[in-house]
Each structure stands twice: as structure tokens, then as C-alpha cells.
XYZ file of C-alpha atoms in Angstrom:
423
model
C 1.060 25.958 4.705
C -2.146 26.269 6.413
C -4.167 25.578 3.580
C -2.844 21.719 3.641
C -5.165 20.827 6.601
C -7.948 21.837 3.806
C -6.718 20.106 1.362
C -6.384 16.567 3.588
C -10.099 16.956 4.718
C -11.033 17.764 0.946
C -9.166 14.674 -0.093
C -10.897 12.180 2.929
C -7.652 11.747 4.674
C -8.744 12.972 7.877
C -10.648 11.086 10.452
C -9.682 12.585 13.658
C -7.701 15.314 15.476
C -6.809 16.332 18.327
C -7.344 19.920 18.637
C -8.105 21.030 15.110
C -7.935 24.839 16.034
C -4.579 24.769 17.522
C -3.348 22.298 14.680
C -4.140 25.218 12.542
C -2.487 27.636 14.084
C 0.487 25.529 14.056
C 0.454 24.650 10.134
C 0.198 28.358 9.679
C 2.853 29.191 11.985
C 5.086 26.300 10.482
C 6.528 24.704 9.231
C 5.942 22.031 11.755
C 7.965 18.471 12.166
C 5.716 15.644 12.217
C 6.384 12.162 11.755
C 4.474 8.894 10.944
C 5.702 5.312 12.109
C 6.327 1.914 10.016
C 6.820 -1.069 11.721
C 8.308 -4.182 9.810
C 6.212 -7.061 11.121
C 5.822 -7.950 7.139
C 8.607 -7.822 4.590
C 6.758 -5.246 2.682
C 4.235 -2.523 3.154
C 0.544 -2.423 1.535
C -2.252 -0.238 0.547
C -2.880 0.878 4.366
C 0.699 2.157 4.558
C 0.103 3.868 1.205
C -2.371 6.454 2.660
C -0.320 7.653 5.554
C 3.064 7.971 2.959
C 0.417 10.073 0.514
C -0.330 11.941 3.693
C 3.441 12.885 4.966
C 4.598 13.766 0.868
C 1.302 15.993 1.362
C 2.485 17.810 4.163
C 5.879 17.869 2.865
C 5.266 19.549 -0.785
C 3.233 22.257 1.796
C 6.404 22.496 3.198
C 6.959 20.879 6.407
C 9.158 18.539 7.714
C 8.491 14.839 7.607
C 10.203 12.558 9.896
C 9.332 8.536 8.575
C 10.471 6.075 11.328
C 10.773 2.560 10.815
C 10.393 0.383 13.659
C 13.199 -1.852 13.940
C 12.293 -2.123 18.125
C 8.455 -1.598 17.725
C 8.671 -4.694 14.989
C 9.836 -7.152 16.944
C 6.773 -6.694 19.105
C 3.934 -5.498 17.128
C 0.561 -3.014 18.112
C -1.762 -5.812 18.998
C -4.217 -6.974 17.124
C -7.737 -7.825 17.828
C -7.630 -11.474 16.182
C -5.243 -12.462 18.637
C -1.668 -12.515 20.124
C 1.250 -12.193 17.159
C 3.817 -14.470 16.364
C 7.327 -12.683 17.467
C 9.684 -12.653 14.195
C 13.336 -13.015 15.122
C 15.654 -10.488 15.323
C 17.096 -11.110 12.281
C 13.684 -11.197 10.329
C 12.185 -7.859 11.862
C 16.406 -6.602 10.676
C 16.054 -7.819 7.460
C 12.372 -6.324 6.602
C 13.564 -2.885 8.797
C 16.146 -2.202 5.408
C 13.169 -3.243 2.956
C 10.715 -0.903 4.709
C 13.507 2.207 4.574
C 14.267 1.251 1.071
C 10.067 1.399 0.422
C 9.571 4.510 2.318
C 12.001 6.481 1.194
C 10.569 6.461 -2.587
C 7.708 8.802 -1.018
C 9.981 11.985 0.564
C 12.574 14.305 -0.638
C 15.679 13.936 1.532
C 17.141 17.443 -0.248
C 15.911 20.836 -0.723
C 14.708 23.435 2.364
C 12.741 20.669 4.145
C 14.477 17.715 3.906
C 13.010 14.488 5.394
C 14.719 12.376 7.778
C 14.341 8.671 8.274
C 14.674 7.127 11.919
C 14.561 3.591 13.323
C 13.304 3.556 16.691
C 15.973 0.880 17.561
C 18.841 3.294 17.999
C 16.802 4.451 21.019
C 14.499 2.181 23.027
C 17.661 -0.691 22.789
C 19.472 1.583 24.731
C 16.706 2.014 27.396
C 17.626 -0.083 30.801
C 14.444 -1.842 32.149
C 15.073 -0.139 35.114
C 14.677 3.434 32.889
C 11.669 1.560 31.387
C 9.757 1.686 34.826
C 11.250 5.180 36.561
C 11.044 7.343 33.780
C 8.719 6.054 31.468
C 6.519 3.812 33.512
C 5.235 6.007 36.131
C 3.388 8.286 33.917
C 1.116 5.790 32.647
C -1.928 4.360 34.306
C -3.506 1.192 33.767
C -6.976 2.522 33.819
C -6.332 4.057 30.568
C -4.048 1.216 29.013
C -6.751 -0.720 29.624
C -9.634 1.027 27.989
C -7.728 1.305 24.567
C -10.368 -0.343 22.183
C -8.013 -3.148 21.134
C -6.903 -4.203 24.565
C -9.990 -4.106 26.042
C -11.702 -6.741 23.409
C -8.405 -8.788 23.583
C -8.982 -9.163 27.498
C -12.387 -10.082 26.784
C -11.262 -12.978 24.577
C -10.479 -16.133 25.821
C -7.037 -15.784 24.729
C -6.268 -12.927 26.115
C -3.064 -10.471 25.820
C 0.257 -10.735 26.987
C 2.382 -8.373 28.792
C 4.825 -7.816 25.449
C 1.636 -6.473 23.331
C -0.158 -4.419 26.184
C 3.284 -2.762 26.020
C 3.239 -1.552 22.625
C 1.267 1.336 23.451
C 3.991 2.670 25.743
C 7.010 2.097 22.924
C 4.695 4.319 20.658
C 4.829 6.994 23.059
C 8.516 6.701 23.924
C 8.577 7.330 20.490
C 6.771 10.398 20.241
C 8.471 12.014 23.144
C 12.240 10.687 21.611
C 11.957 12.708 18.372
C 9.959 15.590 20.190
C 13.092 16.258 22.321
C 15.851 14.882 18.914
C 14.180 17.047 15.917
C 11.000 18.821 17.613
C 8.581 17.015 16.711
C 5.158 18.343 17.188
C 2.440 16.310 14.462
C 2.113 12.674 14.547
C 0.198 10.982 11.830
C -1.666 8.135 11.864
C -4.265 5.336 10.686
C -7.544 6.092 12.924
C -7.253 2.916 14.814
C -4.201 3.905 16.118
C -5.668 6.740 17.883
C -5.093 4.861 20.750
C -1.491 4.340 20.719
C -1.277 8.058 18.593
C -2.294 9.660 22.033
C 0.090 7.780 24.558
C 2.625 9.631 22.889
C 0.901 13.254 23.089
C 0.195 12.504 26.881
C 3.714 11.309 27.867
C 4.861 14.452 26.471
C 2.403 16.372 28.161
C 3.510 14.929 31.370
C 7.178 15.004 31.174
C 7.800 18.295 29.015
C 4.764 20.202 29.494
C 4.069 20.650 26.219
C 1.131 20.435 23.526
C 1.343 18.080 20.646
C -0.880 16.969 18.042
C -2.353 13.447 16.054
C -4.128 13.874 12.705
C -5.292 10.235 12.026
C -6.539 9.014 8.886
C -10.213 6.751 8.309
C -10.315 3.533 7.138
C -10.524 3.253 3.418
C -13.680 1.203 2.404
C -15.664 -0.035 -0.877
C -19.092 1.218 -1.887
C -20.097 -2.213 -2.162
C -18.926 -2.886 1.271
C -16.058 -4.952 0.795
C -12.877 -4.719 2.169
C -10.455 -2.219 0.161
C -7.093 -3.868 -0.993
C -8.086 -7.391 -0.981
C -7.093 -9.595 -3.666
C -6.763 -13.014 -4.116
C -3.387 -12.952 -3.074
C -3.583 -11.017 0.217
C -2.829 -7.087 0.543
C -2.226 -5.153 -2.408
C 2.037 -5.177 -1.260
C 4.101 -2.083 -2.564
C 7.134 -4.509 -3.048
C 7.329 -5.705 -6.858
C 8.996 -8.979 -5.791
C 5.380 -9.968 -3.622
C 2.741 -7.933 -6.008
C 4.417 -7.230 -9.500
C 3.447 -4.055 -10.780
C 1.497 -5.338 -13.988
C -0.576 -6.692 -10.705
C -0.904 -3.866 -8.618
C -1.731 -1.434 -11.826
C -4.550 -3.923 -12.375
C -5.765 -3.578 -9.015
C -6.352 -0.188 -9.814
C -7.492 0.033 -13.213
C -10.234 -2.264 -12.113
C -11.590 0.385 -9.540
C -15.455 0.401 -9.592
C -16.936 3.805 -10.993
C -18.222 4.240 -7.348
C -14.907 3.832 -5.760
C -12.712 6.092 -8.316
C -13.167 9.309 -8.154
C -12.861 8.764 -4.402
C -9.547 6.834 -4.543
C -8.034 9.321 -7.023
C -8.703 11.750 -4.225
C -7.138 9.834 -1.918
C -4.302 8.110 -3.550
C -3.373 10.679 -5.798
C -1.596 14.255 -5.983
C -4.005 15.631 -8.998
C -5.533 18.594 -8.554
C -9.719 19.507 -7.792
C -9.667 20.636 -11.452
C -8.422 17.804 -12.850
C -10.115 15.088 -10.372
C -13.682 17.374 -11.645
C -12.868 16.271 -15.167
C -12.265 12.722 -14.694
C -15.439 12.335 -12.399
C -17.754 13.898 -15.190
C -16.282 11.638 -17.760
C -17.179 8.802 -15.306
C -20.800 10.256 -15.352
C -20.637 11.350 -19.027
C -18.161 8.402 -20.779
C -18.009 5.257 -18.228
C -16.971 2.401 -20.527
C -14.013 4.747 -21.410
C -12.897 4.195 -17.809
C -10.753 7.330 -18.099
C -10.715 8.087 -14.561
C -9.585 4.563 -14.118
C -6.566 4.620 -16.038
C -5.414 7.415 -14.580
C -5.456 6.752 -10.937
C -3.860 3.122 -12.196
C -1.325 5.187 -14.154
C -0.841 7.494 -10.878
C -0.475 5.290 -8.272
C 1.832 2.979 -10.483
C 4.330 5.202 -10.838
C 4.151 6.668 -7.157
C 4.911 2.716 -5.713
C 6.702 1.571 -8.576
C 8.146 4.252 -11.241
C 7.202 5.807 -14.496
C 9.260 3.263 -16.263
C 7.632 0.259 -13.924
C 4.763 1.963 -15.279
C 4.729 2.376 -19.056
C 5.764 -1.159 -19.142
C 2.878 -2.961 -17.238
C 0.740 -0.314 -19.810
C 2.398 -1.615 -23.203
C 1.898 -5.278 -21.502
C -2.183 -4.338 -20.750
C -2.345 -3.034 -24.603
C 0.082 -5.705 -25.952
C -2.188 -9.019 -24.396
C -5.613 -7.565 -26.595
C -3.523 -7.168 -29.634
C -3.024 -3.566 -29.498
C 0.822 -3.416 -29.190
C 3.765 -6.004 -29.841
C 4.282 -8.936 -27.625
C 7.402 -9.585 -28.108
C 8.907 -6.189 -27.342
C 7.419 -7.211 -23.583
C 10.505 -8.723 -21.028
C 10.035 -11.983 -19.578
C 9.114 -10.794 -16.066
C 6.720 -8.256 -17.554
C 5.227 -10.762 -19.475
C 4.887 -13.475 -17.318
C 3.790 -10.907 -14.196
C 0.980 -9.902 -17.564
C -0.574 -13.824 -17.793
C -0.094 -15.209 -14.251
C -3.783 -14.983 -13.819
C -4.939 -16.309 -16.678
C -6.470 -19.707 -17.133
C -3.460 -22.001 -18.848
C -2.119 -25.456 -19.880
C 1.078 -26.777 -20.489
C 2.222 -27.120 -23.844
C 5.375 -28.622 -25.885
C 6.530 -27.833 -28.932
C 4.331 -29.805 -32.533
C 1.377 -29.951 -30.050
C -1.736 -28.733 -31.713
C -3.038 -25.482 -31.161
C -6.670 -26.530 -31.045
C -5.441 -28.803 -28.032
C -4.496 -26.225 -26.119
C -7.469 -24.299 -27.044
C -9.453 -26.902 -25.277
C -6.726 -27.544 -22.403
C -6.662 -24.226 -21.346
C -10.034 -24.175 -20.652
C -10.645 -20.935 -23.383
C -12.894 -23.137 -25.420
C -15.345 -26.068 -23.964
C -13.891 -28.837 -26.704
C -11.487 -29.727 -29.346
C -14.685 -29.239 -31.648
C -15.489 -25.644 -30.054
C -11.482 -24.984 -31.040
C -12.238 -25.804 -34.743
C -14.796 -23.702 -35.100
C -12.974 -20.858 -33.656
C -10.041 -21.372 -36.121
C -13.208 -21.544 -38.984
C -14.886 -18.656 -37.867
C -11.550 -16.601 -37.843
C -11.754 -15.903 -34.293
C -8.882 -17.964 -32.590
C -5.386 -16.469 -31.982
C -1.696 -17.284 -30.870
C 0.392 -14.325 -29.664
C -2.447 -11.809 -31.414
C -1.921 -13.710 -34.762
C -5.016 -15.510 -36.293
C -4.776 -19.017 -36.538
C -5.867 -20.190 -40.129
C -5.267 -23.708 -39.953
C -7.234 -26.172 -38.069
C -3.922 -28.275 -38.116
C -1.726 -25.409 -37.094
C 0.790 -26.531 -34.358
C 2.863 -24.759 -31.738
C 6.086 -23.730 -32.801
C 9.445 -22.630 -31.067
C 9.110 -19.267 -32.400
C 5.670 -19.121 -30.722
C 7.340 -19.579 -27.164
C 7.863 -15.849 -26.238
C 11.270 -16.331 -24.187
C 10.746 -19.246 -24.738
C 8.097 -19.948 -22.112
C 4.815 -18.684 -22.940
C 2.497 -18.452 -26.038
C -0.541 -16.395 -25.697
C -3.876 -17.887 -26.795
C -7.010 -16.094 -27.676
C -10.578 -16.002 -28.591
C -12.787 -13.311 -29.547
C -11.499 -10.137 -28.747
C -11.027 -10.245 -25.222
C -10.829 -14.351 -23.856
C -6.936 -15.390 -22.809
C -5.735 -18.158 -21.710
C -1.641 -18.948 -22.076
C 0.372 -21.897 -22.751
C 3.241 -22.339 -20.970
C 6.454 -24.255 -21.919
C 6.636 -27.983 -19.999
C 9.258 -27.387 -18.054
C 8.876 -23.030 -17.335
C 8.767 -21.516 -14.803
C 4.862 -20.920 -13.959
């Protein structure tokens, strides 16, 4: 059990602890009950959640105890953020996303077995607390002097805009938190991204001050690019765990598309492979690169962590299937159409010419270029050469009946999509 601490710091998932030394002590002791918090101000979570769920099934398989808790009453407010004041979701909304959140979270932990998890919603206990409560019991061990230095409050007070009364709050919620399952399950570990150290520590001193007793944080660093970009940012926003607002052919491309610099690091991070194994795939980045071995693995990996192995070997047939090394048609229609939503595409009809869509979908730069693709043998539909300048688009061709997959060269797709489809 004590050896997990190690294996975190080996891995790059710790940023900060409180007292490392006693945290030690504890693990070895254990187990230990520690928790990590999720609130629901989105209807899914994303990459950042991803590290601290890696980080309580890591402490779990060591076994200790994870605690998840969704925040059904922290969600309605929000930890504040430093680009200004949040728009409050109804009650409904932060309800709805609260079941989504337990349904994502649960995927991660074993609810069985010597150390089962639990999974909380902070609602069952801070809707019950009487403002008057709020201010006797709670309120009087905080001081604004601190509130105010936390990092996040203090540049939102510096901002024109300010923060309200309902976000400088947050802070306190956390703790109530904290000191709730302390006294319900024991509770002694709270986990963490590192700028929530913060709000991670109002907990371990309202528990200080009202039981008397030592507690730790563990908080994780911020995930970053070599290049210096921002990690999980795509076109389309976070890189979501929920297949209905990233599909999984999506996020496994996120993934496979990892820079050499960034992989070996993110297998580390995001995955449960062991030194040996992570050694091999880092020489073969240095030894074999345009193999991108460690690539597909971490893709592979993390796929089936978020999304299952079944998720999994689908969005990998689909990946083979588009370059013509594995059937098209075995692929379902939300598999396949998840597979060519990025690609560049034009709408097409059945009879129209295939060396008009060529052109339309922007894969070639004129009807003329499409020609000589179709002479030069290097012009397919659905991984099938075209050998007729005059060839046309059939019904067959319509793959669920909606899309038809062009190509040029070995590795240029566009698609052509049924007038009418779904896009």
C-alpha cells in the first residue's frame, strides 16, 4: 500500500501534498478512505476529470477505499473561476447532469470485493443544513483573511467584475464536504487537481478545528503539451468522456494523434501499464517512430478505460477500414458516420458522377484533376478503384444508405453524403 505514493510521483500525478511524511505513514498503515469530488456544472466530464478518476482506481487497486462524490449541491454553484462569475444552471439541469456524472464515474471503481467504493452526492447533506447552522457551526471557523487570499478570489476581486457572495462560498461547501464524510465513512485523503489546493485545504482546516484531527490533500499538476499548447483541446471543445458529446472513434483519435514528445508521458499518466512495458514503447518511439506504437496503445488504453473494449475494437476496425485495410461495410452507421465527420465532403444523389464529387468535395482541385485520378488508377469509392471516368454513384455505394467514401492516393478522404442524411 505504501508503495502507491511511489508509483503516483513516478507516473507525474503528484503536484502537491500536504505533509508527505505523515501521508506515508498513513498509506502504509492503511488502508486509508479518501475521496475526490465531481461537480456537474457540464453534462459530461473531460480529460481533467480523467486524471483524478486514474488517480482514485490507482489508490484503489493498492487497496484503499475510494469515496467519488458528485456534487449535486456544489453544482448548482460552481468553484469560481478566474474568467468571471458562472451562469447558475437550474435545479433541474445540475439534477439531470448529477445522474450522468454517477453513471460516468462509476465506470472507473469497483463497488465489490474487500474495498468497495462508495459514491456520494453532497446534496443529501448540505440541503439539509439551516442557514442558521451555515453561520454557527460552520461559519465561525473560517476567516476572511484567508478566503480572501485563495489565488482565484483574490484575481476575481481585482477584476472589474468582481465575485459574488454565492462563488466566494464555494470554498466553504468544499470543506463541509470534507469534514461530512470524515465523520460518515472516515475519511482521511482528499484528492485533487492542483488548483484546487485552495478549496482542497478548507476542508483539512475545518476538520482540524472542529475534530482535532489531521487530514491530508494529494493534488495533481496540470497536464500540459511540449509544444506549449493547451492539453485536451480540440476543435470541438474538451476532449468529453460522454460518447453522445465526443464519440469514441473521436476521442481514440485524440489520442492516437499524441505527439512523440507528449506519449510516453501521457501513457504514464493516463494509463495502468506497467514501467516495463511503458520502457518498451518509449524505445520504439526512439528506435521505430513512424510505427507510432506507443501511440496506438495509449489510444487503445484510454479507449477502453472511458468507453469499453468493445467501444474500442470498433472505432479500431473503423481507423483500418477508412485506408482500405478492413471492410466498410461491416462498420454500423454511428461508427461510421462518428469515422468521416471530419472529413472534407459534398452532398451527393444517386447517377451523379463520381468525378463530380471528386471535385465537390474538395479531394481533387477540378473535374480535370478527377480524370486523371481515375486514369492514373489512383481514385476510389468505398476502397474500390474507380475504372471509369464515367462511373456514377450508385445506391449500393450509399453505406446505410448515407455515406460513400471517396479517396485519393493512399491516404486523402473526403465523403459524400446522401442529400437528405443526416450530416
Amino acid at each position: 500500500m505504501s508503495d502507491v505514493l511511489d508509483e503516483l510521483q513516478w507516473r507525474g500525478l503528484v503536484a502537491q501534498s500536504t505533509d508527505e511524511a505523515a501521508l506515508r505513514a498513513a498509506l502504509a498503515e492503511g488502508p486509508i478512505t479518501y475521496y475526490c469530488g465531481f461537480d456537474p456544472t457540464a453534462p459530461s466530464l473531460h480529460h481533467g476529470h480523467l486524471v483524478q478518476l486514474v488517480v482514485l482506481r490507482h489508490l484503489q487497486l493498492a487497496g484503499h477505499r475510494a469515496v467519488a462524490l458528485v456534487g449535486g449541491a456544489t453544482g448548482m454553484i460552481g468553484d469560481p473561476r478566474q474568467s468571471g462569475e458562472r451562469v447558475l444552471n437550474t435545479k433541474e439541469t445540475v439534477a439531470e447532469w448529477t445522474e450522468r456524472l454517477k453513471s460516468q464515474v462509476s465506470r472507473f471503481l469497483d463497488f465489490e470485493g474487500d474495498n468497495p467504493a462508495r459514491l456520494v452526492n453532497n446534496l443529501d447533506w448540505i440541503s439539509e443544513l439551516s442557514a442558521i447552522d451555515f453561520l454557527r457551526d460552520v461559519g465561525k471557523h473560517y476567516r476572511l483573511g484567508t478566503m480572501l487570499a485563495k489565488d482565484t478570489v483574490a484575481r476575481r476581486l481585482r477584476s472589474e467584475e468582481g465575485i459574488s457572495f454565492t462563488e466566494f462560498s464555494y470554498q466553504i461547501l468544499q470543506g463541509i464536504d470534507f469534514l461530512e464524510l470524515y465523520r460518515r465513512h472516515g475519511v482521511s485523503l482528499q484528492t485533487g487537481g492542483n488548483d484546487q489546493w485552495g478549496n482542497l485545504l478548507s476542508g483539512v482546516e475545518l476538520i482540524r478545528k472542529t475534530e482535532g484531527a489531521a487530514v491530508h490533500v494529494l493534488t495533481t499538476p496540470l497536464i500540459t503539451k511540449a509544444d506549449g499548447t493547451k492539453f485536451g483541446k480540440t476543435e470541438g471543445g474538451a476532449v468529453w468522456l460522454a460518447p453522445d458529446m465526443m464519440s469514441p472513434y473521436a476521442f481514440y483519435q485524440y489520442w492516437l494523434n499524441a505527439a512523440d514528445e507528449d506519449v510516453v508521458g501521457w501513457l504514464k499518466i493516463f494509463t495502468f501499464r506497467t514501467r516495463e512495458e511503458i520502457a518498451e514503447l518509449e524505445a520504439a518511439v526512439r528506435e521505430r517512430p513512424g510505427a507510432r506504437e506507443a501511440q496506438r496503445a495509449l489510444a487503445s488504453d484510454v479507449t477502453t478505460l472511458v468507453h469499453g473494449a468493445e467501444a474500442t475494437a470498433s472505432v479500431i476496425a473503423a481507423s483500418q477500414a477508412l485506408f482500405g485495410r478492413g471492410e466498410l461495410a461491416g462498420l454500423d452507421a454511428g461508427t461510421l458516420g462518428a469515422a468521416v465527420a471530419e472529413l472534407p465532403r459534398t452532398t451527393a444523389q444517386v447517377g451523379d458522377a463520381v468525378v463530380d464529387l471528386f471535385a465537390a468535395s474538395g479531394l481533387v482541385a477540378s473535374k480535370a484533376a478527377a480524370r486523371r485520378a481515375v486514369a492514373e488508377g489512383g481514385a476510389y469509392v468505398n476502397n474500390v478503384k474507380v475504372t471509369s471516368e464515367d462511373a456514377v454513384l450508385t445506391a449500393d455505394d450509399l453505406l446505410h444508405g448515407q455515406f460513400a467514401l471517396l479517396r485519393r492516393g493512399k491516404k486523402t478522404l473526403g465523403v459524400a453524403v446522401a442529400d437528405g442524411a443526416a450530416a
